[in-house]
XYZ file of C-alpha atoms in Angstrom:
316
model
C 0.000 0.000 0.000
C 1.310 3.443 -0.901
C 2.193 5.747 2.016
C -0.173 8.561 2.882
C 0.548 12.229 3.514
C -0.158 13.453 7.051
C -0.356 16.944 8.534
C 2.119 17.660 11.313
C 0.429 20.140 13.616
C 3.313 21.808 15.456
C 2.613 25.026 13.571
C -0.946 25.021 14.919
C 0.790 25.574 18.255
C 2.593 28.671 16.942
C 5.919 27.007 16.197
C 8.470 29.838 15.785
C 5.756 32.394 14.963
C 2.163 33.086 15.897
C -0.772 32.356 13.617
C -4.360 33.150 14.534
C -7.190 30.670 15.111
C -8.729 31.403 11.719
C -5.530 30.552 9.865
C -5.041 27.414 11.941
C -8.534 26.203 11.084
C -8.066 27.089 7.426
C -4.847 25.036 7.388
C -6.647 21.953 8.695
C -9.501 22.567 6.241
C -7.030 22.761 3.349
C -5.482 19.468 4.457
C -8.910 17.871 4.535
C -9.745 19.197 1.081
C -6.437 17.755 -0.177
C -7.450 14.307 1.040
C -5.312 14.259 4.188
C -6.944 12.263 6.973
C -4.095 11.785 9.452
C -3.161 14.587 11.856
C -0.246 14.461 14.310
C -0.088 16.707 17.371
C 1.325 16.806 20.935
C 0.886 18.683 24.224
C 4.398 20.072 23.694
C 3.232 21.994 20.620
C 2.303 25.403 21.944
C 1.656 24.151 25.485
C -1.559 22.469 24.372
C -2.590 25.069 21.783
C -2.049 22.699 18.848
C -4.308 20.059 20.377
C -7.052 22.585 21.140
C -6.970 24.061 17.645
C -6.863 20.665 15.950
C -9.764 19.386 18.027
C -11.838 22.456 17.188
C -11.043 22.210 13.473
C -12.060 18.532 13.335
C -15.076 18.796 15.631
C -17.666 18.673 12.859
C -15.982 15.881 10.893
C -17.182 12.253 11.181
C -14.935 10.712 13.837
C -14.405 7.478 11.944
C -13.122 9.355 8.889
C -9.807 10.620 10.309
C -6.859 9.551 12.440
C -5.250 11.584 15.221
C -1.990 10.866 16.973
C -0.725 12.657 20.039
C 2.067 12.114 22.516
C 2.718 11.573 26.192
C 5.679 12.066 28.510
C 5.757 15.865 28.785
C 3.292 16.954 31.439
C 2.011 20.517 31.317
C 2.036 22.081 34.777
C 0.540 25.553 35.378
C 2.945 28.407 36.079
C 1.343 31.127 38.217
C 1.941 34.470 36.549
C 3.623 32.779 33.570
C 1.323 34.515 31.128
C 3.466 37.633 31.439
C 6.363 35.816 29.740
C 6.760 33.866 26.510
C 7.438 30.153 26.181
C 11.115 29.249 25.790
C 10.402 25.978 23.970
C 10.248 27.365 20.451
C 6.559 28.289 20.415
C 5.152 31.813 20.294
C 2.736 31.374 23.195
C 2.550 32.758 26.747
C 4.428 30.634 29.270
C 1.297 29.665 31.190
C 2.631 26.140 31.748
C 5.939 24.353 32.006
C 6.854 20.981 30.568
C 7.771 18.228 33.027
C 9.166 14.899 31.834
C 7.169 11.975 33.203
C 7.001 8.529 31.614
C 5.580 6.823 34.691
C 2.305 4.920 34.477
C 0.411 7.665 36.284
C 2.120 10.361 34.242
C 1.217 8.696 30.953
C -2.430 8.262 31.957
C -2.740 11.804 33.242
C -1.087 13.243 30.160
C -3.447 11.306 27.910
C -6.519 12.372 29.898
C -5.551 16.014 29.441
C -4.957 15.516 25.713
C -8.379 13.898 25.318
C -9.914 16.936 26.978
C -8.044 19.441 24.802
C -8.849 17.529 21.617
C -12.476 16.974 22.594
C -12.180 13.253 21.864
C -12.968 10.110 23.831
C -10.387 7.987 22.041
C -7.002 8.559 20.385
C -6.031 6.510 17.350
C -2.288 6.516 18.050
C -0.396 7.553 21.188
C 3.389 7.889 21.223
C 5.987 8.342 23.938
C 7.474 11.729 23.031
C 11.278 11.997 22.704
C 12.016 9.669 25.631
C 15.636 8.955 24.776
C 16.947 10.638 27.961
C 14.447 8.636 30.014
C 14.679 5.388 28.086
C 14.572 2.961 30.998
C 11.438 4.484 32.512
C 9.780 4.851 29.118
C 10.319 1.175 28.310
C 9.663 -0.245 31.798
C 6.694 1.966 32.779
C 5.497 4.196 29.956
C 5.078 1.581 27.259
C 3.261 -0.947 29.478
C 0.912 1.881 30.521
C 0.120 2.541 26.869
C -0.420 -1.174 26.300
C -2.990 -1.190 29.129
C -4.804 1.741 27.543
C -4.764 -0.006 24.181
C -6.253 -3.124 25.752
C -8.970 -0.955 27.311
C -9.811 0.597 23.939
C -8.906 4.124 25.020
C -6.195 4.238 22.372
C -5.781 2.390 19.108
C -2.095 1.922 18.333
C 0.952 2.754 20.475
C 4.634 3.494 20.014
C 7.180 6.276 20.318
C 8.554 9.221 18.384
C 12.171 10.393 18.372
C 15.139 11.380 16.256
C 17.557 9.338 18.373
C 18.777 6.338 16.363
C 20.095 4.167 19.236
C 16.973 4.713 21.322
C 14.564 3.988 18.478
C 16.446 0.793 17.648
C 16.397 -0.370 21.262
C 12.722 0.516 21.657
C 11.603 -1.346 18.549
C 13.729 -4.374 19.402
C 12.528 -4.635 22.994
C 8.916 -3.465 22.701
C 7.834 -4.316 19.135
C 5.425 -1.348 19.048
C 2.645 -0.839 16.527
C 4.120 2.319 15.021
C 6.931 4.812 15.560
C 7.728 8.293 14.329
C 11.236 8.601 12.926
C 12.151 12.290 12.848
C 14.747 13.466 10.354
C 16.571 10.163 10.101
C 15.362 8.926 6.730
C 15.462 11.871 4.374
C 16.830 12.609 0.940
C 19.735 14.358 2.653
C 20.713 11.582 5.059
C 19.612 8.031 5.836
C 21.045 6.800 9.162
C 17.796 4.903 9.791
C 18.884 2.410 7.135
C 21.517 0.948 9.456
C 19.350 -0.294 12.310
C 15.938 1.337 12.734
C 14.250 0.373 9.482
C 15.516 -3.240 9.523
C 14.345 -3.549 13.143
C 10.904 -2.240 12.183
C 10.687 -4.686 9.299
C 11.545 -7.552 11.638
C 9.079 -6.443 14.321
C 6.233 -5.568 11.996
C 6.346 -1.965 13.197
C 5.096 0.740 10.839
C 7.131 3.919 10.419
C 5.696 7.415 10.275
C 8.406 9.484 8.651
C 8.657 13.052 9.966
C 11.155 15.881 9.644
C 11.560 14.929 5.989
C 12.652 18.444 4.954
C 15.423 18.442 7.594
C 13.917 21.447 9.404
C 13.343 23.276 6.108
C 16.591 22.858 4.205
C 14.955 20.554 1.648
C 11.721 22.543 1.467
C 13.079 25.009 -1.109
C 14.088 24.368 -4.692
C 17.489 26.051 -4.296
C 19.083 25.540 -0.855
C 21.199 28.442 0.369
C 22.998 29.706 3.447
C 20.767 30.850 6.276
C 18.277 28.007 6.033
C 17.649 25.836 9.106
C 18.914 22.322 9.683
C 18.321 20.318 12.857
C 16.601 23.406 14.309
C 19.691 25.588 13.887
C 21.574 27.271 11.032
C 22.619 24.781 8.348
C 26.410 24.249 8.163
C 28.011 25.179 4.853
C 28.886 21.574 3.986
C 25.284 20.478 4.531
C 23.959 23.322 2.373
C 26.442 22.360 -0.343
C 25.261 18.743 -0.297
C 21.600 19.781 -0.439
C 22.351 22.114 -3.346
C 24.089 19.321 -5.212
C 21.046 17.077 -4.738
C 18.850 19.903 -6.018
C 20.936 20.177 -9.191
C 20.440 16.487 -9.959
C 16.709 16.895 -9.333
C 16.503 19.756 -11.838
C 18.415 17.709 -14.402
C 15.712 15.032 -14.083
C 12.770 17.374 -14.431
C 11.762 17.628 -10.787
C 12.459 19.746 -7.708
C 14.200 19.143 -4.407
C 11.003 19.387 -2.289
C 9.119 16.992 -4.581
C 11.980 14.502 -4.498
C 12.309 14.844 -0.714
C 8.648 13.983 -0.205
C 8.746 11.067 -2.621
C 11.896 9.642 -1.092
C 10.509 9.931 2.432
C 7.737 7.503 1.561
C 9.809 5.144 -0.552
C 10.857 2.560 2.046
C 8.490 -0.415 2.452
C 8.028 0.077 6.214
C 6.972 3.738 5.895
C 3.195 4.052 6.271
C 2.852 7.859 6.346
C 4.924 10.945 5.647
C 4.252 13.689 8.196
C 4.773 17.243 6.941
C 3.988 20.419 8.833
C 2.383 23.562 7.444
C 1.369 26.916 8.864
C -0.934 28.028 6.062
C -3.430 26.588 3.581
C -1.065 27.428 0.710
C 1.717 25.341 2.247
C -0.632 22.395 2.645
C -1.824 22.617 -0.945
C 1.752 22.913 -2.233
C 2.952 19.894 -0.251
C -0.040 17.804 -1.285
C 0.521 18.663 -4.949
C 4.204 17.759 -4.724
C 3.445 14.519 -2.898
C 1.087 13.557 -5.703
C 3.693 14.203 -8.406
C 6.534 11.722 -7.924
C 9.855 12.265 -9.718
C 11.089 9.930 -12.460
C 12.488 6.613 -11.294
C 15.833 7.451 -12.904
C 16.470 10.123 -10.256
C 17.456 7.711 -7.490
C 20.191 5.849 -9.427
C 21.518 9.207 -10.618
C 21.836 10.443 -7.040
C 23.529 7.212 -6.017
C 25.971 7.502 -8.920
C 26.764 11.073 -7.880
C 27.587 9.892 -4.353
C 24.627 11.820 -2.926
C 22.429 8.908 -1.868
C 23.060 5.630 -0.068
C 23.025 2.796 -2.646
C 21.072 0.600 -0.246
C 17.918 2.594 -1.075
C 17.791 1.122 -4.567
C 15.628 -1.990 -5.167
């Protein structure tokens, strides 16, 4: 089955810059109109703002017609007087709460209860332990069994984790054999470290991969990469920009663009079920959906391999 395109909803939580409620709703509406039916959010995104906006935007849609994933492990605790300051976690929202790591059984259940309330749902399709690599032992020994209990009770559908940490993801899949995981920025057109361990482990465990961060924080989202673009949530090093630009040149020579190729590649591995891409406007959603529906010629991948710009293991 071909992978689907999903909407990553960090921008609904005012990632990097504020958008208003109307624009957030219009972004979800544009995704719906483009055929997108999977939406990924988290309490971390805007201190709950993303979940509230997503829930409101989907409220009138038939519940069985869409899939929502959210995450647990970062509790939101109120900060008295915090509204006078801004969040320091990358989101343009008042610091009304602080994030507290907690992958205990009680923490997971409480976090999920609060997400259900913000989303206005009585069930979540997929719940993931959020970036637990620095708390791996607790996440595996307590957090994952707590999710398994909730799955058995029918409160959640599928369970897993989301991270960009290769060793942790490999350990988690090997030990837990989860339903699904989010791999963030580790299987992209720019770099493919997930090929070494994560993707083979998922294939062996029967774990589906949701591929996120496929533009490497934005570096692959433009047709002509240049200095000043982000990479790994910071300025892209010159050598990385040079490599991305070289990939872009090969794309142009084969009648496609870097963003189109990046999206197509992200969904090309057999274990990838969905490609999660964020957007902060309806235009971005429509552009990404159009690119996702226009795959590049098959000759592109061997050409990139021949140029030393792509791991040869990606070829059939």
